[in-house]
Short mmCIF file of C-alpha atoms and ligand atoms in Angstrom, two decimals:
data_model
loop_
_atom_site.label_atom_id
_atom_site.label_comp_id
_atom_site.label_asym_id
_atom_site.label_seq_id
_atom_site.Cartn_x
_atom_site.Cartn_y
_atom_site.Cartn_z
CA UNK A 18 109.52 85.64 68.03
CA UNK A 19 105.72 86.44 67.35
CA UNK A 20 104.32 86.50 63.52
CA UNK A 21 103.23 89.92 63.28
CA UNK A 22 99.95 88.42 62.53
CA UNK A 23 100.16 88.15 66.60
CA UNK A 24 100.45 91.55 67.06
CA UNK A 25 97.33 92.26 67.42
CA UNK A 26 95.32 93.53 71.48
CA UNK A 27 93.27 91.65 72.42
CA UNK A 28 91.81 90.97 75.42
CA UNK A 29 89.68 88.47 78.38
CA UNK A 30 86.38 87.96 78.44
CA UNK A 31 83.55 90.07 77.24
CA UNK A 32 81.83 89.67 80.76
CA UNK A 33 85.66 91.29 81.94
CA UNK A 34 85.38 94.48 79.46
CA UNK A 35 82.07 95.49 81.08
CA UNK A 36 82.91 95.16 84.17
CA UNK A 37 86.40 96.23 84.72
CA UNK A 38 87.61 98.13 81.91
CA UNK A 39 86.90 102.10 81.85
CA UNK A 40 85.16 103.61 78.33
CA UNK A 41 88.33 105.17 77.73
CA UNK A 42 90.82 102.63 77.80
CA UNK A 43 87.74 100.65 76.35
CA UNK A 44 87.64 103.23 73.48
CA UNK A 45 91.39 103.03 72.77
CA UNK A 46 90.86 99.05 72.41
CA UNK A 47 93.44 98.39 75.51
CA UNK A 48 93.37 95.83 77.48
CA UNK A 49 93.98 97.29 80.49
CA UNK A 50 91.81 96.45 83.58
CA UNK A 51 90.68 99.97 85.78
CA UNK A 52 88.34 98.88 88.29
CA UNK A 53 86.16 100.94 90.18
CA UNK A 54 87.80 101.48 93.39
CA UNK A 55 87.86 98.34 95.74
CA UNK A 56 86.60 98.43 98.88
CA UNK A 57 86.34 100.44 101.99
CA UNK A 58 85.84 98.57 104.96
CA UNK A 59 82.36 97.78 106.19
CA UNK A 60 81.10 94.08 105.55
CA UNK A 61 78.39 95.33 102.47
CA UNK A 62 81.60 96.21 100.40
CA UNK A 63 82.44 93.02 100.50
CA UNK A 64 83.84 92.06 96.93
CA UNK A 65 83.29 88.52 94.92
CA UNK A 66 86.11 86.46 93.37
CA UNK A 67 85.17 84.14 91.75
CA UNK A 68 87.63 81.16 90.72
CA UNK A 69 86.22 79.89 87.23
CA UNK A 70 87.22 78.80 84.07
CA UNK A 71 87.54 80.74 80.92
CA UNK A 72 88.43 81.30 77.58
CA UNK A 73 90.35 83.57 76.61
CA UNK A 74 92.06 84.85 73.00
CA UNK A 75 95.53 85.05 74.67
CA UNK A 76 97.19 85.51 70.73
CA UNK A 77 94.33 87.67 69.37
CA UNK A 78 93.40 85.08 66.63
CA UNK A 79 90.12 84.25 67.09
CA UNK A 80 90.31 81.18 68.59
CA UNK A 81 90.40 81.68 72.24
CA UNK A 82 92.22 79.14 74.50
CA UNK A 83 90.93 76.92 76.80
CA UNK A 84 91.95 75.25 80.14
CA UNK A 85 92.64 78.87 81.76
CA UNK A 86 91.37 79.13 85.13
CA UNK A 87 90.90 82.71 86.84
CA UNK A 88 89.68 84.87 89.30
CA UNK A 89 87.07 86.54 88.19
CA UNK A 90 87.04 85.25 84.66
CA UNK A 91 89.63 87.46 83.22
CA UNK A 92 93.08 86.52 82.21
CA UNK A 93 94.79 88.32 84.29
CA UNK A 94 92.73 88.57 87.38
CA UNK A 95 91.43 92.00 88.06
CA UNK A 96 93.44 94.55 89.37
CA UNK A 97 92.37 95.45 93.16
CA UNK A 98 93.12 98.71 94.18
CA UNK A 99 92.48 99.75 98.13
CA UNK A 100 94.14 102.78 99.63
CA UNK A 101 97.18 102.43 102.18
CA UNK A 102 95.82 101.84 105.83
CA UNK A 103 91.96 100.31 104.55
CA UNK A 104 90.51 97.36 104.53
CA UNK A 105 90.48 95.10 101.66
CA UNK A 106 87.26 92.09 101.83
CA UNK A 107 87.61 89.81 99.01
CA UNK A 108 84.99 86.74 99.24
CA UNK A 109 87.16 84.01 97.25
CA UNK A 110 84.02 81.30 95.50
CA UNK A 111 85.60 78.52 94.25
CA UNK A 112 83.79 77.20 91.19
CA UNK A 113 86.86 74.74 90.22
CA UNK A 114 86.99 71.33 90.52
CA UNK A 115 90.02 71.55 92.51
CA UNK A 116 90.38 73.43 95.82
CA UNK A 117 92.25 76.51 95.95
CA UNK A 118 93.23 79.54 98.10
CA UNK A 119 94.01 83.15 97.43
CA UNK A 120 97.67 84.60 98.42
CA UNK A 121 98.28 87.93 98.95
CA UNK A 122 101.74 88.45 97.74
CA UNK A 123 104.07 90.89 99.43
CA UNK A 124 101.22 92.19 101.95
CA UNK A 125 102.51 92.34 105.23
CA UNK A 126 99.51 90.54 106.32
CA UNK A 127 97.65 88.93 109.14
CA UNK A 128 98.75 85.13 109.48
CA UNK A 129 95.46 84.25 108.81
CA UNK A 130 94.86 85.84 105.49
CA UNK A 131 97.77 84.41 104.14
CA UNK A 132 96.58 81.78 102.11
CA UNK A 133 98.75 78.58 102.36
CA UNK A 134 96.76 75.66 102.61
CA UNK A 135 96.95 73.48 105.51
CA UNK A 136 98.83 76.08 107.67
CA UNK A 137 97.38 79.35 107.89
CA UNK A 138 93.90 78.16 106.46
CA UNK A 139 91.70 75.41 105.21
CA UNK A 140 92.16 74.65 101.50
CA UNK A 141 88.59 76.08 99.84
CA UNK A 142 87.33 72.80 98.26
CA UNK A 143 85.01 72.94 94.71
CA UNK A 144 82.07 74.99 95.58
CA UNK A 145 82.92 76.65 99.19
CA UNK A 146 84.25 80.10 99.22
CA UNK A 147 86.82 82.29 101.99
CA UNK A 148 86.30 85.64 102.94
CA UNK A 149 89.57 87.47 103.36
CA UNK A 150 89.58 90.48 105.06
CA UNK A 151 92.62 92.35 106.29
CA UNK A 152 94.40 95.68 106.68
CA UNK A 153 96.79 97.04 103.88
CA UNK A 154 99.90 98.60 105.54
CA UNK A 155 102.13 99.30 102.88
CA UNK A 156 101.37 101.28 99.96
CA UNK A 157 102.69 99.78 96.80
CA UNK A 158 102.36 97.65 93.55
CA UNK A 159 101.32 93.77 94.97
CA UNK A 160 99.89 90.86 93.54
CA UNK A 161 97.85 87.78 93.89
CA UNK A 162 97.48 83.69 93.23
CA UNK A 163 96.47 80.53 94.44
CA UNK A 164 98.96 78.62 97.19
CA UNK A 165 97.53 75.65 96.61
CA UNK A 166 98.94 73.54 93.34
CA UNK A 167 100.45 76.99 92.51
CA UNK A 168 102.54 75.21 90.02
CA UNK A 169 99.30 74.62 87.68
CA UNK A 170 96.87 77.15 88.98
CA UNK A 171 99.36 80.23 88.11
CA UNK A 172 100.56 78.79 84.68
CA UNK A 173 96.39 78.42 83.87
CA UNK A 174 96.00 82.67 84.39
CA UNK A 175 95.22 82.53 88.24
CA UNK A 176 97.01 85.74 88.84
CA UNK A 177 96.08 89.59 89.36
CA UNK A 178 97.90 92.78 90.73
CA UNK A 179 96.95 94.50 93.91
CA UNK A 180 97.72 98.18 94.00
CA UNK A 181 97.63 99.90 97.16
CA UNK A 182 97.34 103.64 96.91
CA UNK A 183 99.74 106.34 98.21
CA UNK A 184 97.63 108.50 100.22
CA UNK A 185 99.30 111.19 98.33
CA UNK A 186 101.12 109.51 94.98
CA UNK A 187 103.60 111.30 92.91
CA UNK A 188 101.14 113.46 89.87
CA UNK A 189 101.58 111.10 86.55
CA UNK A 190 99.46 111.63 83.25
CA UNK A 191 98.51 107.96 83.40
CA UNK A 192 99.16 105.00 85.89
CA UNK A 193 99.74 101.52 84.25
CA UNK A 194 99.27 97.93 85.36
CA UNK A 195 102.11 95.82 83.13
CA UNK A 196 101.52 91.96 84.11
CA UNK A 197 104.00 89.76 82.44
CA UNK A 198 102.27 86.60 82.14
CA UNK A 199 104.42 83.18 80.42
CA UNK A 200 101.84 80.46 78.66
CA UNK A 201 102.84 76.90 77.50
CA UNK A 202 101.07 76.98 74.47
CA UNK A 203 100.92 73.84 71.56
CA UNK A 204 101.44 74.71 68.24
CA UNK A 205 97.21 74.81 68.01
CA UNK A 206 97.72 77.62 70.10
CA UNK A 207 95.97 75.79 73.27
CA UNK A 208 97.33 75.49 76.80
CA UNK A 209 99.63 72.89 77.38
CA UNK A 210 98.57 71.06 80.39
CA UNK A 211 101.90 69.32 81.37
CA UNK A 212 102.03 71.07 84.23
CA UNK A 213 104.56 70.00 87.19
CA UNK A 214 106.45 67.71 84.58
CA UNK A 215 109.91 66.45 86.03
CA UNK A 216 112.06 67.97 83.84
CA UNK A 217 110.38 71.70 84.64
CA UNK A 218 110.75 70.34 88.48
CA UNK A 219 114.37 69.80 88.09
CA UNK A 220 115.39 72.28 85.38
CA UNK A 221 114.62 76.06 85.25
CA UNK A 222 110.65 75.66 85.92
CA UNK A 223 108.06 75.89 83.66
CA UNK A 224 109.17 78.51 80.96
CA UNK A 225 106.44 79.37 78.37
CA UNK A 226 106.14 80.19 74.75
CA UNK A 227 104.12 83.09 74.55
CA UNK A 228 104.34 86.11 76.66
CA UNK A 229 101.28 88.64 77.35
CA UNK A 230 101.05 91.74 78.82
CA UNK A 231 97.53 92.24 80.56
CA UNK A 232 96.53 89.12 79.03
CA UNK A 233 97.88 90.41 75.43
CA UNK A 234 100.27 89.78 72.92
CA UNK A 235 102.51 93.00 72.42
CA UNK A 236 99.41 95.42 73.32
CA UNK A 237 99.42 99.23 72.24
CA UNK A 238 99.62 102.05 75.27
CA UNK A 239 98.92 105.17 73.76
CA UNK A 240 101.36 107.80 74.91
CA UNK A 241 101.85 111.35 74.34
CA UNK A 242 105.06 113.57 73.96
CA UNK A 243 106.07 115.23 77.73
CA UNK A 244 103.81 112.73 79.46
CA UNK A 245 104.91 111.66 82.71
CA UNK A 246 103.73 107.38 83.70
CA UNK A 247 104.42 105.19 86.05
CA UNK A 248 104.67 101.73 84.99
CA UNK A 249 103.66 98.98 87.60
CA UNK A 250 105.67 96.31 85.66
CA UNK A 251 104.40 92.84 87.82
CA UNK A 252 106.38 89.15 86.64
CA UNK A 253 103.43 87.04 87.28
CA UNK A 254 104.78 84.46 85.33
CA UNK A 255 105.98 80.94 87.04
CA UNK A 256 109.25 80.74 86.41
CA UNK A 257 110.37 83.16 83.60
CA UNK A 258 113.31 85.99 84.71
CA UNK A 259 112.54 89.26 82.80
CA UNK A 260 114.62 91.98 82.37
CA UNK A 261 112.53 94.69 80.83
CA UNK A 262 113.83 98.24 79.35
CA UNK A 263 111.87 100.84 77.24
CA UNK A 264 114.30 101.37 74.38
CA UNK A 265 115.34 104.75 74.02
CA UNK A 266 114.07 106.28 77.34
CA UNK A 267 115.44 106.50 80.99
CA UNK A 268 113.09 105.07 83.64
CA UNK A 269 113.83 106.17 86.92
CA UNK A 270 113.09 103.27 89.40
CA UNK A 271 110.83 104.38 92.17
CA UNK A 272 109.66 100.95 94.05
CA UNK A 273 110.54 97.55 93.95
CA UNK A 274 107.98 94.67 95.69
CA UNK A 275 105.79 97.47 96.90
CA UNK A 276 108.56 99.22 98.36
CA UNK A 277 109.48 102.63 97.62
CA UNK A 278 113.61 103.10 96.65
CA UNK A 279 115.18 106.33 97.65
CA UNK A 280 116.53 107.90 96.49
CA UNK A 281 115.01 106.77 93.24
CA UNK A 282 117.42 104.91 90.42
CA UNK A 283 118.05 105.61 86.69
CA UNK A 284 117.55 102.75 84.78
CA UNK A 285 119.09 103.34 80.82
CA UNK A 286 120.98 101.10 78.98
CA UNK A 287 120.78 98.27 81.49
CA UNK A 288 117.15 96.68 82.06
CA UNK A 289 115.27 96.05 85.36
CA UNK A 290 115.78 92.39 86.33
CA UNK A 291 112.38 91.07 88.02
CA UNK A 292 112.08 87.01 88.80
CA UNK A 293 109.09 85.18 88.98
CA UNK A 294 106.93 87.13 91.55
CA UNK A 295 108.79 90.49 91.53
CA UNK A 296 107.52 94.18 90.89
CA UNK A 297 109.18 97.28 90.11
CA UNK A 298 107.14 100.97 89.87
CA UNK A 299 109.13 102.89 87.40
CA UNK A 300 108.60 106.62 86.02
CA UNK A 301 109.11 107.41 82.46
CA UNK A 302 109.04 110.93 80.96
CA UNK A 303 107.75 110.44 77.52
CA UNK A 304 110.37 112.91 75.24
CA UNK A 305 109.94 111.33 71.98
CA UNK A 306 108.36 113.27 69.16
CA UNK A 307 104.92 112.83 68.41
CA UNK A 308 104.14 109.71 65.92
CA UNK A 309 107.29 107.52 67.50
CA UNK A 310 106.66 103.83 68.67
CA UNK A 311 108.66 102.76 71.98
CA UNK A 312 109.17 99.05 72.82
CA UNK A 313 108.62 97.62 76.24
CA UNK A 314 111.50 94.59 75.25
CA UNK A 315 112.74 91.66 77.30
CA UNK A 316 116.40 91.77 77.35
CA UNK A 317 117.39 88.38 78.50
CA UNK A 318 115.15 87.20 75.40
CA UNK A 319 117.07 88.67 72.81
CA UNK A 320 114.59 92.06 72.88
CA UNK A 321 111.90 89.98 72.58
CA UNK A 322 109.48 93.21 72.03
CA UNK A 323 106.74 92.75 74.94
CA UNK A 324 104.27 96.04 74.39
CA UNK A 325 104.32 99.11 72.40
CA UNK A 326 104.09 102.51 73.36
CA UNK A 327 102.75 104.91 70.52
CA UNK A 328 103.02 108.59 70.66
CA UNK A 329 99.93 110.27 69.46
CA UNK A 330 100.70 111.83 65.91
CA UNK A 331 100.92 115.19 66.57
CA UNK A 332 99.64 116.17 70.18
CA UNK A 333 101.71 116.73 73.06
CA UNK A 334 100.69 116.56 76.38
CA UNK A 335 102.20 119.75 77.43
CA UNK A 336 105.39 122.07 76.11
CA UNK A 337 108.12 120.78 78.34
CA UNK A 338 108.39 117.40 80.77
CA UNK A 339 107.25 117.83 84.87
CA UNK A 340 109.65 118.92 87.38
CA UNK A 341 107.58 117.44 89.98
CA UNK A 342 109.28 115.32 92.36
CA UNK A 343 108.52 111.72 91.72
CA UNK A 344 110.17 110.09 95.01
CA UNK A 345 107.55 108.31 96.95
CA UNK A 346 107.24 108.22 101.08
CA UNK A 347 108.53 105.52 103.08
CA UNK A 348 106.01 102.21 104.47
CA UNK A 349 106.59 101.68 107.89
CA UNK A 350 108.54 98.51 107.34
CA UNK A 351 111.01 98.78 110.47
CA UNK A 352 114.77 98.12 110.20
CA UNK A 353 116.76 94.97 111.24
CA UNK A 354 118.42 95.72 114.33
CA UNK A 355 121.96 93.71 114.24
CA UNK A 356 122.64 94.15 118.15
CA UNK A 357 120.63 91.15 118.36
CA UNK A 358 119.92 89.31 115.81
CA UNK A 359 119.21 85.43 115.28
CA UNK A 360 121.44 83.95 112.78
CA UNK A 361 119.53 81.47 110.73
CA UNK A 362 121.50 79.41 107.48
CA UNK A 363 119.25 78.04 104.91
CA UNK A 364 121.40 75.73 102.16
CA UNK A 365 119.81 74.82 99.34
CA UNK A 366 120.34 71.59 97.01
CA UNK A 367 119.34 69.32 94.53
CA UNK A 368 117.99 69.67 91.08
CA UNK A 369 119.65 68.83 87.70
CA UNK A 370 123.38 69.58 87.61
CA UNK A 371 123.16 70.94 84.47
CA UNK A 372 121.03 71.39 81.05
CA UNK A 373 122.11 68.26 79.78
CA UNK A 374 121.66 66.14 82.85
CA UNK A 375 118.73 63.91 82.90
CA UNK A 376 119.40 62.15 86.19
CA UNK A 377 116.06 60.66 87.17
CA UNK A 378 115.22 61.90 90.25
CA UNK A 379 113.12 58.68 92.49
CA UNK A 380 110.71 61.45 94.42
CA UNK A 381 109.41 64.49 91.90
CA UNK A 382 108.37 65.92 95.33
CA UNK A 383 111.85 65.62 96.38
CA UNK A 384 113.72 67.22 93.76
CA UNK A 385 115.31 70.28 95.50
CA UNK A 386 116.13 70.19 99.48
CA UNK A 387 116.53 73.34 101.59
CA UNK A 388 118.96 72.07 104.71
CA UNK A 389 118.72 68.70 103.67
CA UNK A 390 114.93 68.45 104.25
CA UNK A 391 112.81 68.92 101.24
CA UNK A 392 108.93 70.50 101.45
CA UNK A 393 107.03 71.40 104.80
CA UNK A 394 107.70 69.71 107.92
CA UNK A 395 106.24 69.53 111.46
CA UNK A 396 109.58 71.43 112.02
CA UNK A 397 110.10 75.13 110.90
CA UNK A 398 113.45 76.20 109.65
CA UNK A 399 113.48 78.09 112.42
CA UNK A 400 111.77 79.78 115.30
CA UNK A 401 112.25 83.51 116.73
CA UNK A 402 110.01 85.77 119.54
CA UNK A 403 108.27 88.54 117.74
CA UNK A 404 109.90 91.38 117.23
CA UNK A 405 113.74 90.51 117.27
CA UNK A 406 115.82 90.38 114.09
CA UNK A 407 116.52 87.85 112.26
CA UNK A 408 119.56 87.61 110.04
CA UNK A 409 119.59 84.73 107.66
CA UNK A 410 122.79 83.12 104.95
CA UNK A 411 120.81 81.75 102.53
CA UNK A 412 123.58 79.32 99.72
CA UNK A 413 122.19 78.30 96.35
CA UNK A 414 124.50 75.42 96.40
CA UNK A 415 122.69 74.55 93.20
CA UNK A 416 123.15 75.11 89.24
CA UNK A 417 119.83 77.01 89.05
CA UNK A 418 118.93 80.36 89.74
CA UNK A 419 116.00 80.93 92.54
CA UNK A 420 113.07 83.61 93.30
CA UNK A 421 113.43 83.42 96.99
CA UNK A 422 110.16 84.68 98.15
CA UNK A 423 109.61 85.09 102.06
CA UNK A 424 105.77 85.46 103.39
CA UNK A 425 104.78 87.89 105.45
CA UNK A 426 107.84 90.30 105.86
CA UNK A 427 110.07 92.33 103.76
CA UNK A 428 114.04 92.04 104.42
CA UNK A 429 117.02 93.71 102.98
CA UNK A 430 119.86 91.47 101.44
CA UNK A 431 123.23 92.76 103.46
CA UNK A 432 125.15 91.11 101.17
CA UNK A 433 125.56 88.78 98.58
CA UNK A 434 128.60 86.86 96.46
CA UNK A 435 126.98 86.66 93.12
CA UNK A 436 127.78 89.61 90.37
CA UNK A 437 124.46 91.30 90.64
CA UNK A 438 124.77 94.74 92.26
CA UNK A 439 123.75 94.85 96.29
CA UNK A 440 120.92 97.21 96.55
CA UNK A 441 119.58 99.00 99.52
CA UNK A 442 116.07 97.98 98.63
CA UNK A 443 113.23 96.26 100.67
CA UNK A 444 112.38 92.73 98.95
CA UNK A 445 109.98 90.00 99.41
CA UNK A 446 111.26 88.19 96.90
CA UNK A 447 114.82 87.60 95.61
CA UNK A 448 116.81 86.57 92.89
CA UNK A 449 119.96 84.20 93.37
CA UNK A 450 121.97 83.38 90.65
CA UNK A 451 123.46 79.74 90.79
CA UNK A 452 125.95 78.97 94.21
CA UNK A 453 125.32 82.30 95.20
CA UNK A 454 125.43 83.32 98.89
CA UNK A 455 123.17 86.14 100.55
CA UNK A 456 122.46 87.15 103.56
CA UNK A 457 119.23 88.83 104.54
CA UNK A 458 117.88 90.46 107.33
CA UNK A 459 114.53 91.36 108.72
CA UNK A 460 112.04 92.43 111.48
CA UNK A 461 109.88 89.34 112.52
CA UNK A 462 107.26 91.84 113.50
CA UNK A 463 104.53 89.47 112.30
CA UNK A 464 103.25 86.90 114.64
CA UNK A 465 102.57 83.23 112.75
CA UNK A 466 103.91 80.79 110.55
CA UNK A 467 105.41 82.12 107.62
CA UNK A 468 106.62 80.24 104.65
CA UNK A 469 109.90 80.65 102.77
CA UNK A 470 110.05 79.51 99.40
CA UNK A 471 111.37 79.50 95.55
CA UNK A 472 108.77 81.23 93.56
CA UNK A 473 109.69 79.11 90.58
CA UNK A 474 106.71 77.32 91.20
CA UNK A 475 107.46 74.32 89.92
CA UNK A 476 110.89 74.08 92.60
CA UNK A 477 108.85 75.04 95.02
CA UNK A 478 106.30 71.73 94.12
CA UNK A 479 109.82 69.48 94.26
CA UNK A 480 110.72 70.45 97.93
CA UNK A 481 112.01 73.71 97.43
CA UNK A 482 109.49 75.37 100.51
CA UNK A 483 110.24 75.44 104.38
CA UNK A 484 108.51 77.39 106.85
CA UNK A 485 109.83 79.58 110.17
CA UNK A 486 107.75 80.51 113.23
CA UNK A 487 107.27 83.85 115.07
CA UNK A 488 105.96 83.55 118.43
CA UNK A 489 105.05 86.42 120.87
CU1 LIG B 508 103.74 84.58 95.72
CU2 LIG B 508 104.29 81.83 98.66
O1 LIG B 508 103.99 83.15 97.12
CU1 LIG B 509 113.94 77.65 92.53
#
């Protein structure tokens, strides 16, 4: 747990406060991002990212840490916003010393755009820059990172959320961005840059020691009594599973990966499970009395207490709570038809056995195997013609969970063997809990080469990554 001493808000860069942060939240000391608006669709809107280092004082002590690498020198990136159905132009600059890419998690994107080096696009060496320009179809909470050396460029801040709009969202009082990020920090408080290590590779992934939220440690959100939010709670972390409750309200559960749930779900006593790389919208009516402090906790961490909510002292934001309806409208994500599917197996192996086991594993790229084969091939996993279905069993024949995180498409999970509830929901990415069994399903409505892959980032480094083709 954090020294109170910790508890303090603190946030990026100055250069990041000017330019992103609004003179209200600035006023109130958060550090929350609120862009202007991002981007309509003609080339002179054309926005910068840059990928630099910075510092940043991740523990609010006054001694910022170094080694952080970000878009747009903020820890975490900036939050995009574009509306559903416009254009989003984002000229990536690389000012690293090692090339990267930008990927556009759970957009149901353009190959092109995609971001995975070597496949859909060119790795952007030290000093070039990408322009990425493509459609938003889906309106939703999203995010973005690097594809290239993910399991190091994520765990050194290069991470943001991308919010897509409703043309016509559900009325809240406010509208916030919650970013999990997980740092490997030393006991000096700087970044620990043992990144891809084999025991990470072959155990549970890199799992940090500090946790932010919006690049702070247990930040404030002022709150007041009957006021309606919606939380866009984002794991950007590498390989940390969250499972996140505000004590002593009910959240209803409105979206999960950008995907509206209906009818919405009342989350009380149990948290919301997200692994690395999922989202989940939630509303909260705010029915505490004026003065109370709310914790946003981490279950599975023994309540580790993430953020604060803190109800003004006396003001309420109205007499009684909305009625307003807060279910949101469907994206046109179109449904697996089972009539014809292709049935597709993906087994997955490898890694340690257990905790304890230190096997020594001869290739750290070839720690995990998905049907025997481990990393890309010249081979996909497999090919299907655009538009038909594909069902696929995926088996965690391993003692690890996995964050398996397809590109490109959103599926349903028809069923699964594990003890977690099956939901009707639209993922991109998916949890499986050690030998585990799913199957998923999905439209390959999106012509390419997609990849499929374990968002613990670190697994997906040791071989834990394949690829499938859609052809028209
Ligand atoms: Cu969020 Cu292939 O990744
Ligand atoms: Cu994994």
């Amino acid at each position: 747990m954090h020294d109170r001493k910790d508890l303090h808000v603190t946030t990026a860069t100055a250069l990041t406060r000017r330019r992103f942060v609004s003179t209200s939240m600035a006023a109130a000391g958060l550090p929350l991002f609120v862009p202007a608006r991002v981007l309509a669709s003609t080339l002179e809107d054309v926005r910068a990212l840059e990928a630099i280092q910075a510092e940043a004082d991740l523990l609010g002590a006054g001694k910022p840490v170094s080694g952080l690498w970000t878009f747009g020198g903020s820890v975490p990136a900036p939050v995009l916003r574009v509306r559903q159905g416009e254009t989003l132009a984002v000229r990536l600059v690389n000012r690293l010393a090692q090339s990267t890419t930008i990927h556009w998690h759970g957009i149901r994107i353009e190959n092109a755009m995609d971001g995975v080096p070597h496949m859909t696009q060119a790795p952007v060496g030290p000093g070039e820059s990408f322009d990425y320009r493509f459609r938003v179809p889906d309106a939703g909470t999203f995010w973005y990172h690097p594809h290239e050396r993910s399991y190091e460029q994520v765990a050194r801040g290069m991470a943001g959320v991308l919010i897509v709009e409703e043309p016509d969202p559900p009325a809240v009082d406010q509208d916030l961005v919650v970013a999990i990020s997980d740092w490997r920090l030393s006991a000096e408080g700087l970044l620990k840059e043992d990144f891809g290590s084999p025991h990470d590779r072959s155990h549970a992934g890199r799992l940090g020691n500090r946790i932010t939220v919006n690049g702070a440690i247990n930040p404030e959100f002022p709150v007041m009594t009957n006021e309606r939010i919606r939380l866009r709670l984002a794991n950007i972390a590498s390989a940390r599973v969250l499972k996140l409750r505000v004590e002593g309200v009910a959240a209803r559960l409105i979206a999960v990966d950008g995907q509206p749930v209906s009818p919405t779900i009342a989350y009380e006593e149990d948290g919301i499970t997200l692994g690395p790389g999922n989202r989940a919208d939630v509303i909260i009516d705010m029915l505490g009395e004026p003065g109370r402090r709310l914790a946003l906790v981490d279950v599975a961490d023994k309540r580790r207490e993430l953020a604060t909510f803190v109800y003004h002292a006396s003001r309420r934001a109205r007499a009684e709570p909305l009625a307003a309806p807060i279910a949101l409208p469907a994206n046109p994500v179109p449904e697996p038809d089972h009539s014809n599917a292709l049935d597709a197996e993906l087994v997955m192996t490898g890694g340690a056995a257990s905790e304890s086991d230190h096997t020594m594993f001869p290739n750290p790229d070839a720690i995990w195997s998905m049907n025997g084969r481990s990393g890309m091939h010249g081979d996909p996993l497999f090919g299907v013609a655009l538009g038909r279905t594909v069902q696929l069993r995926i088996v965690n024949d391993t003692a690890w969970p996995h964050a398996m995180h397809l590109h490109g498409h959103h599926f349903r999970v028809l069923s699964r063997s594990g003890s977690r509830k099956l939901r009707p929901f639209w993922w991109d990415t998916v949890l499986m809990d050690p030998r585990e069994e799913m199957t998923i399903a999905f439209v390959a409505d999106n012509p390419g080469k997609w990849m499929l892959h374990c968002h613990m980032l670190d697994h997906q480094a040791a071989g834990m990554d394949t690829w499938f083709d859609v052809t028209a």
